[in-house]
mmCIF file of C-alpha atoms in Angstrom:
data_model
loop_
_atom_site.group_PDB
_atom_site.id
_atom_site.type_symbol
_atom_site.label_atom_id
_atom_site.label_comp_id
_atom_site.label_asym_id
_atom_site.label_seq_id
_atom_site.Cartn_x
_atom_site.Cartn_y
_atom_site.Cartn_z
ATOM 1 C CA MET Y 1 58.248 -32.184 -8.158
ATOM 2 C CA SER Y 2 55.103 -33.780 -9.576
ATOM 3 C CA ARG Y 3 55.060 -35.707 -12.764
ATOM 4 C CA PRO Y 4 52.205 -37.252 -14.640
ATOM 5 C CA LEU Y 5 51.304 -40.786 -14.405
ATOM 6 C CA GLY Y 6 50.297 -42.966 -17.438
ATOM 7 C CA PRO Y 7 47.305 -45.574 -16.805
ATOM 8 C CA ALA Y 8 49.875 -48.337 -16.492
ATOM 9 C CA ASP Y 9 51.678 -46.594 -13.713
ATOM 10 C CA GLU Y 10 48.476 -45.757 -11.985
ATOM 11 C CA ALA Y 11 47.011 -49.136 -12.135
ATOM 12 C CA GLN Y 12 50.413 -50.390 -10.395
ATOM 13 C CA LEU Y 13 50.385 -47.604 -8.120
ATOM 14 C CA ALA Y 14 46.707 -48.412 -6.968
ATOM 15 C CA ASP Y 15 47.704 -52.126 -6.447
ATOM 16 C CA ALA Y 16 50.709 -51.034 -4.293
ATOM 17 C CA MET Y 17 48.634 -48.257 -2.395
ATOM 18 C CA ARG Y 18 45.644 -51.066 -1.630
ATOM 19 C CA GLN Y 19 48.706 -53.273 -0.031
ATOM 20 C CA GLY Y 20 49.740 -50.270 2.193
ATOM 21 C CA ASP Y 21 53.283 -50.100 0.430
ATOM 22 C CA PRO Y 22 54.792 -46.898 1.872
ATOM 23 C CA ALA Y 23 56.741 -46.145 -1.232
ATOM 24 C CA ALA Y 24 53.434 -46.222 -3.203
ATOM 25 C CA PHE Y 25 51.902 -43.443 -0.923
ATOM 26 C CA GLU Y 26 54.999 -41.360 -1.113
ATOM 27 C CA THR Y 27 54.789 -41.479 -5.071
ATOM 28 C CA LEU Y 28 50.946 -40.723 -4.671
ATOM 29 C CA VAL Y 29 51.537 -37.663 -2.476
ATOM 30 C CA ARG Y 30 54.372 -36.289 -4.702
ATOM 31 C CA ALA Y 31 52.292 -37.039 -7.805
ATOM 32 C CA HIS Y 32 48.757 -35.938 -6.874
ATOM 33 C CA GLY Y 33 49.518 -33.799 -4.059
ATOM 34 C CA PRO Y 34 50.059 -30.561 -6.273
ATOM 35 C CA ARG Y 35 46.595 -30.963 -8.189
ATOM 36 C CA LEU Y 36 44.652 -31.571 -4.807
ATOM 37 C CA LEU Y 37 46.322 -28.824 -3.141
ATOM 38 C CA ALA Y 38 45.135 -26.488 -6.041
ATOM 39 C CA ALA Y 39 41.617 -27.885 -5.655
ATOM 40 C CA ALA Y 40 41.562 -27.156 -1.909
ATOM 41 C CA ARG Y 41 43.046 -23.685 -2.541
ATOM 42 C CA HIS Y 42 40.124 -23.036 -5.015
ATOM 43 C CA ILE Y 43 37.604 -24.017 -2.470
ATOM 44 C CA LEU Y 44 39.292 -22.594 0.787
ATOM 45 C CA VAL Y 45 41.315 -19.616 -0.233
ATOM 46 C CA ASN Y 46 43.243 -19.543 3.045
ATOM 47 C CA GLU Y 47 46.599 -21.493 2.406
ATOM 48 C CA GLU Y 48 46.824 -23.006 6.085
ATOM 49 C CA ASP Y 49 43.274 -24.370 5.651
ATOM 50 C CA ALA Y 50 44.064 -25.832 2.106
ATOM 51 C CA ARG Y 51 47.003 -27.518 3.534
ATOM 52 C CA GLU Y 52 45.169 -29.161 6.375
ATOM 53 C CA ALA Y 53 42.564 -30.342 3.998
ATOM 54 C CA VAL Y 54 44.899 -32.138 1.672
ATOM 55 C CA HIS Y 55 46.839 -33.446 4.749
ATOM 56 C CA GLU Y 56 43.576 -34.969 5.850
ATOM 57 C CA ALA Y 57 42.601 -36.044 2.326
ATOM 58 C CA PHE Y 58 45.584 -38.268 2.249
ATOM 59 C CA ILE Y 59 44.768 -39.783 5.768
ATOM 60 C CA SER Y 60 41.213 -40.498 4.752
ATOM 61 C CA ALA Y 61 42.688 -41.944 1.318
ATOM 62 C CA TYR Y 62 44.869 -44.330 3.270
ATOM 63 C CA LYS Y 63 42.280 -45.483 5.603
ATOM 64 C CA ALA Y 64 39.920 -46.140 2.811
ATOM 65 C CA ARG Y 65 42.393 -47.502 0.374
ATOM 66 C CA ALA Y 66 40.792 -50.985 0.451
ATOM 67 C CA GLN Y 67 37.533 -49.275 -0.905
ATOM 68 C CA PHE Y 68 39.150 -47.994 -4.084
ATOM 69 C CA ASN Y 69 37.997 -50.610 -6.690
ATOM 70 C CA GLY Y 70 39.489 -49.217 -9.901
ATOM 71 C CA GLN Y 71 36.219 -48.212 -11.272
ATOM 72 C CA SER Y 72 37.323 -44.702 -11.391
ATOM 73 C CA ARG Y 73 40.698 -43.542 -12.088
ATOM 74 C CA LEU Y 74 42.908 -43.031 -9.011
ATOM 75 C CA SER Y 75 43.434 -39.514 -9.493
ATOM 76 C CA THR Y 76 39.480 -38.930 -9.693
ATOM 77 C CA TRP Y 77 39.051 -40.950 -6.484
ATOM 78 C CA LEU Y 78 41.684 -38.822 -4.862
ATOM 79 C CA HIS Y 79 40.135 -35.608 -6.071
ATOM 80 C CA ARG Y 80 36.823 -36.445 -4.799
ATOM 81 C CA ILE Y 81 38.365 -37.189 -1.354
ATOM 82 C CA ALA Y 82 40.293 -33.868 -1.293
ATOM 83 C CA VAL Y 83 37.320 -31.863 -2.548
ATOM 84 C CA ASN Y 84 35.140 -33.380 0.281
ATOM 85 C CA SER Y 85 37.786 -32.590 2.868
ATOM 86 C CA ALA Y 86 37.933 -29.212 1.706
ATOM 87 C CA LEU Y 87 34.291 -28.647 1.950
ATOM 88 C CA MET Y 88 33.988 -29.929 5.436
ATOM 89 C CA LYS Y 89 36.567 -27.734 6.565
ATOM 90 C CA LEU Y 90 34.715 -24.943 4.689
ATOM 91 C CA ARG Y 91 31.582 -25.636 6.521
ATOM 92 C CA SER Y 92 33.275 -25.762 10.054
ATOM 93 C CA ARG Y 93 34.840 -22.376 9.538
ATOM 94 C CA LYS Y 94 32.995 -19.411 11.199
ATOM 95 C CA ARG Y 95 31.152 -17.445 8.028
ATOM 96 C CA ARG Y 96 30.483 -13.989 7.175
ATOM 97 C CA ARG Y 97 26.777 -13.176 7.215
ATOM 98 C CA GLU Y 98 24.771 -15.381 4.828
ATOM 99 C CA GLU Y 99 22.328 -13.496 2.406
ATOM 100 C CA PRO Y 100 18.872 -15.204 1.882
ATOM 101 C CA ILE Y 101 19.061 -16.465 -1.786
ATOM 102 C CA GLU Y 102 15.538 -15.072 -2.774
ATOM 103 C CA ASP Y 103 16.627 -11.675 -2.032
ATOM 104 C CA LEU Y 104 19.279 -11.795 -4.348
ATOM 105 C CA LEU Y 105 17.551 -13.249 -7.568
ATOM 106 C CA PRO Y 106 16.331 -11.002 -10.164
ATOM 107 C CA ARG Y 107 12.692 -9.532 -9.828
ATOM 108 C CA PHE Y 108 9.980 -9.556 -12.305
ATOM 109 C CA LEU Y 109 6.704 -7.487 -12.820
ATOM 110 C CA PRO Y 110 3.516 -9.478 -13.514
ATOM 111 C CA THR Y 111 4.116 -8.969 -17.226
ATOM 112 C CA GLY Y 112 7.246 -10.898 -17.116
ATOM 113 C CA HIS Y 113 9.503 -7.748 -17.374
ATOM 114 C CA HIS Y 114 12.526 -7.288 -15.065
ATOM 115 C CA VAL Y 115 11.759 -4.713 -12.195
ATOM 116 C CA GLN Y 116 15.259 -3.460 -12.508
ATOM 117 C CA ALA Y 117 16.698 -1.891 -15.672
ATOM 118 C CA PHE Y 118 20.412 -3.063 -16.005
ATOM 119 C CA THR Y 119 23.066 -0.437 -16.800
ATOM 120 C CA ALA Y 120 26.504 -1.683 -18.292
ATOM 121 C CA TRP Y 121 29.247 -2.631 -15.899
ATOM 122 C CA GLN Y 122 32.120 -0.073 -15.865
ATOM 123 C CA GLU Y 123 35.653 -1.467 -16.103
ATOM 124 C CA PRO Y 124 38.013 0.200 -13.614
ATOM 125 C CA ALA Y 125 40.929 2.515 -15.185
ATOM 126 C CA ASP Y 126 43.761 0.639 -13.452
ATOM 127 C CA GLN Y 127 43.510 -2.819 -14.712
ATOM 128 C CA THR Y 128 46.312 -4.487 -12.626
ATOM 129 C CA LEU Y 129 44.985 -3.288 -9.321
ATOM 130 C CA ALA Y 130 41.311 -3.835 -10.506
ATOM 131 C CA ARG Y 131 41.908 -7.337 -11.082
ATOM 132 C CA LYS Y 132 43.212 -7.830 -7.650
ATOM 133 C CA GLU Y 133 40.324 -5.893 -6.252
ATOM 134 C CA THR Y 134 37.779 -7.642 -8.227
ATOM 135 C CA ALA Y 135 39.080 -10.822 -7.174
ATOM 136 C CA ALA Y 136 38.868 -10.119 -3.444
ATOM 137 C CA ALA Y 137 35.488 -8.646 -4.057
ATOM 138 C CA VAL Y 138 34.065 -11.756 -5.933
ATOM 139 C CA ARG Y 139 35.401 -14.208 -3.214
ATOM 140 C CA ALA Y 140 33.921 -12.093 -0.269
ATOM 141 C CA ALA Y 141 30.499 -11.980 -2.396
ATOM 142 C CA ILE Y 142 30.988 -15.981 -2.923
ATOM 143 C CA ASP Y 143 31.366 -16.139 0.799
ATOM 144 C CA ARG Y 144 27.928 -14.666 1.501
ATOM 145 C CA LEU Y 145 25.912 -17.209 -0.637
ATOM 146 C CA PRO Y 146 23.895 -19.716 1.215
ATOM 147 C CA ASP Y 147 26.095 -22.876 1.752
ATOM 148 C CA ALA Y 148 23.984 -25.099 -0.654
ATOM 149 C CA TYR Y 149 24.713 -22.555 -3.516
ATOM 150 C CA ARG Y 150 28.112 -21.696 -2.576
ATOM 151 C CA THR Y 151 29.476 -25.190 -2.731
ATOM 152 C CA VAL Y 152 27.936 -25.796 -6.272
ATOM 153 C CA LEU Y 153 29.338 -22.669 -7.454
ATOM 154 C CA LEU Y 154 32.937 -23.361 -6.080
ATOM 155 C CA LEU Y 155 32.652 -26.971 -7.513
ATOM 156 C CA ARG Y 156 31.337 -25.879 -11.042
ATOM 157 C CA ASP Y 157 32.681 -22.469 -11.801
ATOM 158 C CA ILE Y 158 35.972 -22.597 -9.653
ATOM 159 C CA GLU Y 159 37.034 -26.252 -9.480
ATOM 160 C CA GLY Y 160 35.626 -26.931 -12.964
ATOM 161 C CA LEU Y 161 33.816 -30.161 -12.066
ATOM 162 C CA THR Y 162 31.061 -31.374 -14.478
ATOM 163 C CA ASN Y 163 27.167 -31.281 -13.230
ATOM 164 C CA GLN Y 164 27.506 -35.222 -12.974
ATOM 165 C CA GLU Y 165 30.790 -34.987 -10.738
ATOM 166 C CA ALA Y 166 29.435 -31.985 -8.472
ATOM 167 C CA ALA Y 167 26.248 -34.050 -8.185
ATOM 168 C CA GLU Y 168 28.009 -37.219 -7.104
ATOM 169 C CA ILE Y 169 30.276 -35.360 -4.494
ATOM 170 C CA LEU Y 170 27.075 -33.458 -2.905
ATOM 171 C CA GLU Y 171 24.864 -36.541 -3.152
ATOM 172 C CA VAL Y 172 22.180 -34.493 -4.982
ATOM 173 C CA SER Y 173 20.695 -34.940 -8.492
ATOM 174 C CA THR Y 174 22.300 -33.554 -11.597
ATOM 175 C CA ASN Y 175 19.026 -31.129 -12.174
ATOM 176 C CA ALA Y 176 19.535 -29.889 -8.343
ATOM 177 C CA VAL Y 177 23.136 -28.957 -9.309
ATOM 178 C CA LYS Y 178 22.285 -27.048 -12.417
ATOM 179 C CA ILE Y 179 19.234 -25.029 -10.297
ATOM 180 C CA ARG Y 180 21.545 -24.209 -7.799
ATOM 181 C CA LEU Y 181 24.407 -23.236 -9.735
ATOM 182 C CA HIS Y 182 21.923 -20.955 -12.069
ATOM 183 C CA ARG Y 183 20.647 -19.299 -8.887
ATOM 184 C CA ALA Y 184 24.090 -19.045 -7.290
ATOM 185 C CA ARG Y 185 25.448 -17.400 -10.428
ATOM 186 C CA MET Y 186 22.329 -14.846 -10.448
ATOM 187 C CA ALA Y 187 22.819 -14.289 -6.809
ATOM 188 C CA LEU Y 188 26.466 -13.630 -7.266
ATOM 189 C CA ARG Y 189 25.856 -11.239 -10.094
ATOM 190 C CA THR Y 190 23.609 -9.127 -7.694
ATOM 191 C CA LEU Y 191 26.188 -9.029 -5.053
ATOM 192 C CA ILE Y 192 29.262 -7.970 -7.286
ATOM 193 C CA ALA Y 193 27.188 -5.674 -9.557
ATOM 194 C CA PRO Y 194 28.090 -2.696 -7.044
ATOM 195 C CA HIS Y 195 31.633 -3.380 -7.507
ATOM 196 C CA PHE Y 196 31.205 -2.659 -11.218
ATOM 197 C CA GLY Y 197 29.339 0.533 -10.668
ATOM 198 C CA GLU Y 198 25.735 -0.665 -10.603
ATOM 199 C CA LEU Y 199 23.654 1.433 -8.197
ATOM 200 C CA SER Y 200 21.539 -0.635 -5.799
ATOM 201 C CA ALA Y 201 17.988 -0.835 -6.740
ATOM 202 C CA MET R 1 7.395 -14.548 -27.444
ATOM 203 C CA MET R 2 9.298 -15.271 -24.360
ATOM 204 C CA THR R 3 9.134 -13.076 -21.436
ATOM 205 C CA CYS R 4 12.253 -11.625 -19.658
ATOM 206 C CA ARG R 5 11.402 -14.072 -16.768
ATOM 207 C CA GLU R 6 11.521 -16.916 -19.201
ATOM 208 C CA ILE R 7 14.836 -15.785 -20.615
ATOM 209 C CA SER R 8 16.305 -15.458 -17.107
ATOM 210 C CA GLU R 9 15.397 -19.301 -16.684
ATOM 211 C CA PHE R 10 17.105 -20.486 -19.651
ATOM 212 C CA LEU R 11 20.380 -18.477 -19.200
ATOM 213 C CA LEU R 12 22.515 -21.317 -17.889
ATOM 214 C CA GLU R 13 21.484 -23.778 -20.654
ATOM 215 C CA TYR R 14 22.094 -21.207 -23.239
ATOM 216 C CA THR R 15 25.394 -20.169 -21.902
ATOM 217 C CA SER R 16 26.476 -23.736 -21.784
ATOM 218 C CA GLY R 17 24.997 -24.496 -25.302
ATOM 219 C CA GLU R 18 22.458 -27.001 -24.015
ATOM 220 C CA LEU R 19 19.412 -25.053 -25.415
ATOM 221 C CA ASP R 20 17.270 -26.967 -27.963
ATOM 222 C CA PRO R 21 17.666 -25.202 -31.246
ATOM 223 C CA ALA R 22 13.840 -24.279 -31.360
ATOM 224 C CA VAL R 23 13.947 -22.722 -27.824
ATOM 225 C CA ARG R 24 17.487 -21.207 -28.823
ATOM 226 C CA ALA R 25 16.002 -19.250 -31.522
ATOM 227 C CA GLU R 26 13.079 -17.921 -29.559
ATOM 228 C CA PHE R 27 15.731 -17.056 -26.886
ATOM 229 C CA GLU R 28 18.020 -15.202 -29.351
ATOM 230 C CA GLU R 29 14.912 -13.484 -30.920
ATOM 231 C CA HIS R 30 14.019 -12.028 -27.503
ATOM 232 C CA ILE R 31 17.700 -10.951 -26.764
ATOM 233 C CA ARG R 32 18.167 -9.196 -29.988
ATOM 234 C CA LEU R 33 14.934 -7.066 -29.137
ATOM 235 C CA CYS R 34 15.557 -6.622 -25.479
ATOM 236 C CA GLU R 35 18.290 -4.388 -24.293
ATOM 237 C CA ASN R 36 17.764 -5.229 -20.677
ATOM 238 C CA CYS R 37 18.140 -9.134 -21.302
ATOM 239 C CA GLN R 38 21.208 -8.303 -23.656
ATOM 240 C CA GLU R 39 22.803 -6.561 -20.618
ATOM 241 C CA TYR R 40 21.574 -9.051 -18.055
ATOM 242 C CA LEU R 41 23.216 -11.932 -20.284
ATOM 243 C CA ARG R 42 26.375 -9.851 -20.518
ATOM 244 C CA GLN R 43 26.696 -9.588 -16.650
ATOM 245 C CA TYR R 44 25.681 -13.308 -16.184
ATOM 246 C CA ARG R 45 28.639 -14.285 -18.223
ATOM 247 C CA ALA R 46 30.749 -11.770 -16.578
ATOM 248 C CA THR R 47 30.115 -13.229 -13.220
ATOM 249 C CA ILE R 48 31.153 -16.491 -14.439
ATOM 250 C CA SER R 49 34.458 -14.880 -15.778
ATOM 251 C CA ALA R 50 35.058 -12.894 -12.560
ATOM 252 C CA THR R 51 34.328 -16.167 -10.693
ATOM 253 C CA GLN R 52 36.853 -18.124 -12.464
ATOM 254 C CA ALA R 53 39.468 -15.306 -12.402
ATOM 255 C CA ALA R 54 39.083 -15.063 -8.535
ATOM 256 C CA ALA R 55 40.148 -18.424 -8.320
ATOM 257 C CA GLY R 56 43.417 -17.800 -10.132
ATOM 258 C CA ARG R 57 42.914 -20.940 -12.245
ATOM 259 C CA PRO R 58 45.750 -20.437 -14.812
ATOM 260 C CA ALA R 59 48.508 -20.855 -12.120
ATOM 261 C CA GLU R 60 47.011 -24.370 -11.341
ATOM 262 C CA ASP R 61 49.216 -26.333 -13.623
ATOM 263 C CA THR R 62 52.557 -25.190 -12.126
ATOM 264 C CA THR R 63 51.302 -25.620 -8.529
ATOM 265 C CA GLU R 64 53.817 -27.611 -6.530
ATOM 266 C CA ILE R 65 53.296 -29.334 -2.988
ATOM 267 C CA PRO R 66 55.490 -27.821 -0.467
ATOM 268 C CA ASP R 67 58.169 -30.327 1.042
ATOM 269 C CA GLU R 68 57.257 -29.674 4.364
ATOM 270 C CA LEU R 69 53.567 -30.629 3.633
ATOM 271 C CA VAL R 70 54.806 -34.021 2.050
ATOM 272 C CA THR R 71 56.957 -34.952 4.965
ATOM 273 C CA ALA R 72 53.912 -33.944 7.284
ATOM 274 C CA ILE R 73 51.526 -36.184 5.442
ATOM 275 C CA LEU R 74 54.054 -39.011 5.246
ATOM 276 C CA ASN R 75 54.785 -38.928 8.939
ATOM 277 C CA ALA R 76 51.106 -38.978 9.914
ATOM 278 C CA LEU R 77 50.729 -42.120 7.651
ATOM 279 C CA LYS R 78 53.384 -43.925 9.377
ATOM 280 C CA GLU R 79 51.529 -43.312 12.554
ATOM 281 C CA ALA R 80 48.223 -44.398 10.938
ATOM 282 C CA ARG R 81 49.952 -47.708 9.816
#
């Protein structure tokens, strides 16, 4: 069972962890494991991959324990390691075909108007079944985004990181995160539109 | 007046409430008059919601870590020592 840790618990735990105390690591795995597993599942979907990513994250954290300087919260530090571990695993997996981003962005006439006329998306009749199907269609579509865009979308819209946090993990500027996120959302809209009944242009 | 192309460039900042009030007013004026951009804005927002729904985020707080994973990690850490 996980339990929330207060700041005093965390500082004490961080000290014990830095000294390599085995009990501290067990507490760490039990307290932070569930959150890290949830994060890995968001990024990887596949359960086995998510568990492996968390496993590898804790090994990395153990090896890097001396580098934890208390400037960020222990939970933030671990989360960053787990997200990186999940992203590495994601990149190592064989991918479906990737679509060039430019082909998925809206097109405009010289006058600045949209080329395409957008029609309202249809909500399917069976909501429960529809939710499952939509979730699967959206995940498949995210998989078709180019890596640089897909990772930003996963970190921002699925994992819920801020622009700043995503920028630090990906080692790019906040502005690059915003641009990629915006393009990723527009591209994803194009990819999932047929699922909502939009006829392709 | 802003063009549809300019509107599309401001969507991220508009939907996250980061747009300057003056730009926001111009943006909203265009949206009020342009049905195509209204629909695109709706779909942009629906895409964000669909992405979040696809991740099953509400279950997040109840997630537990399987015991066998905890054991595997702790065993691996023993070996790493």
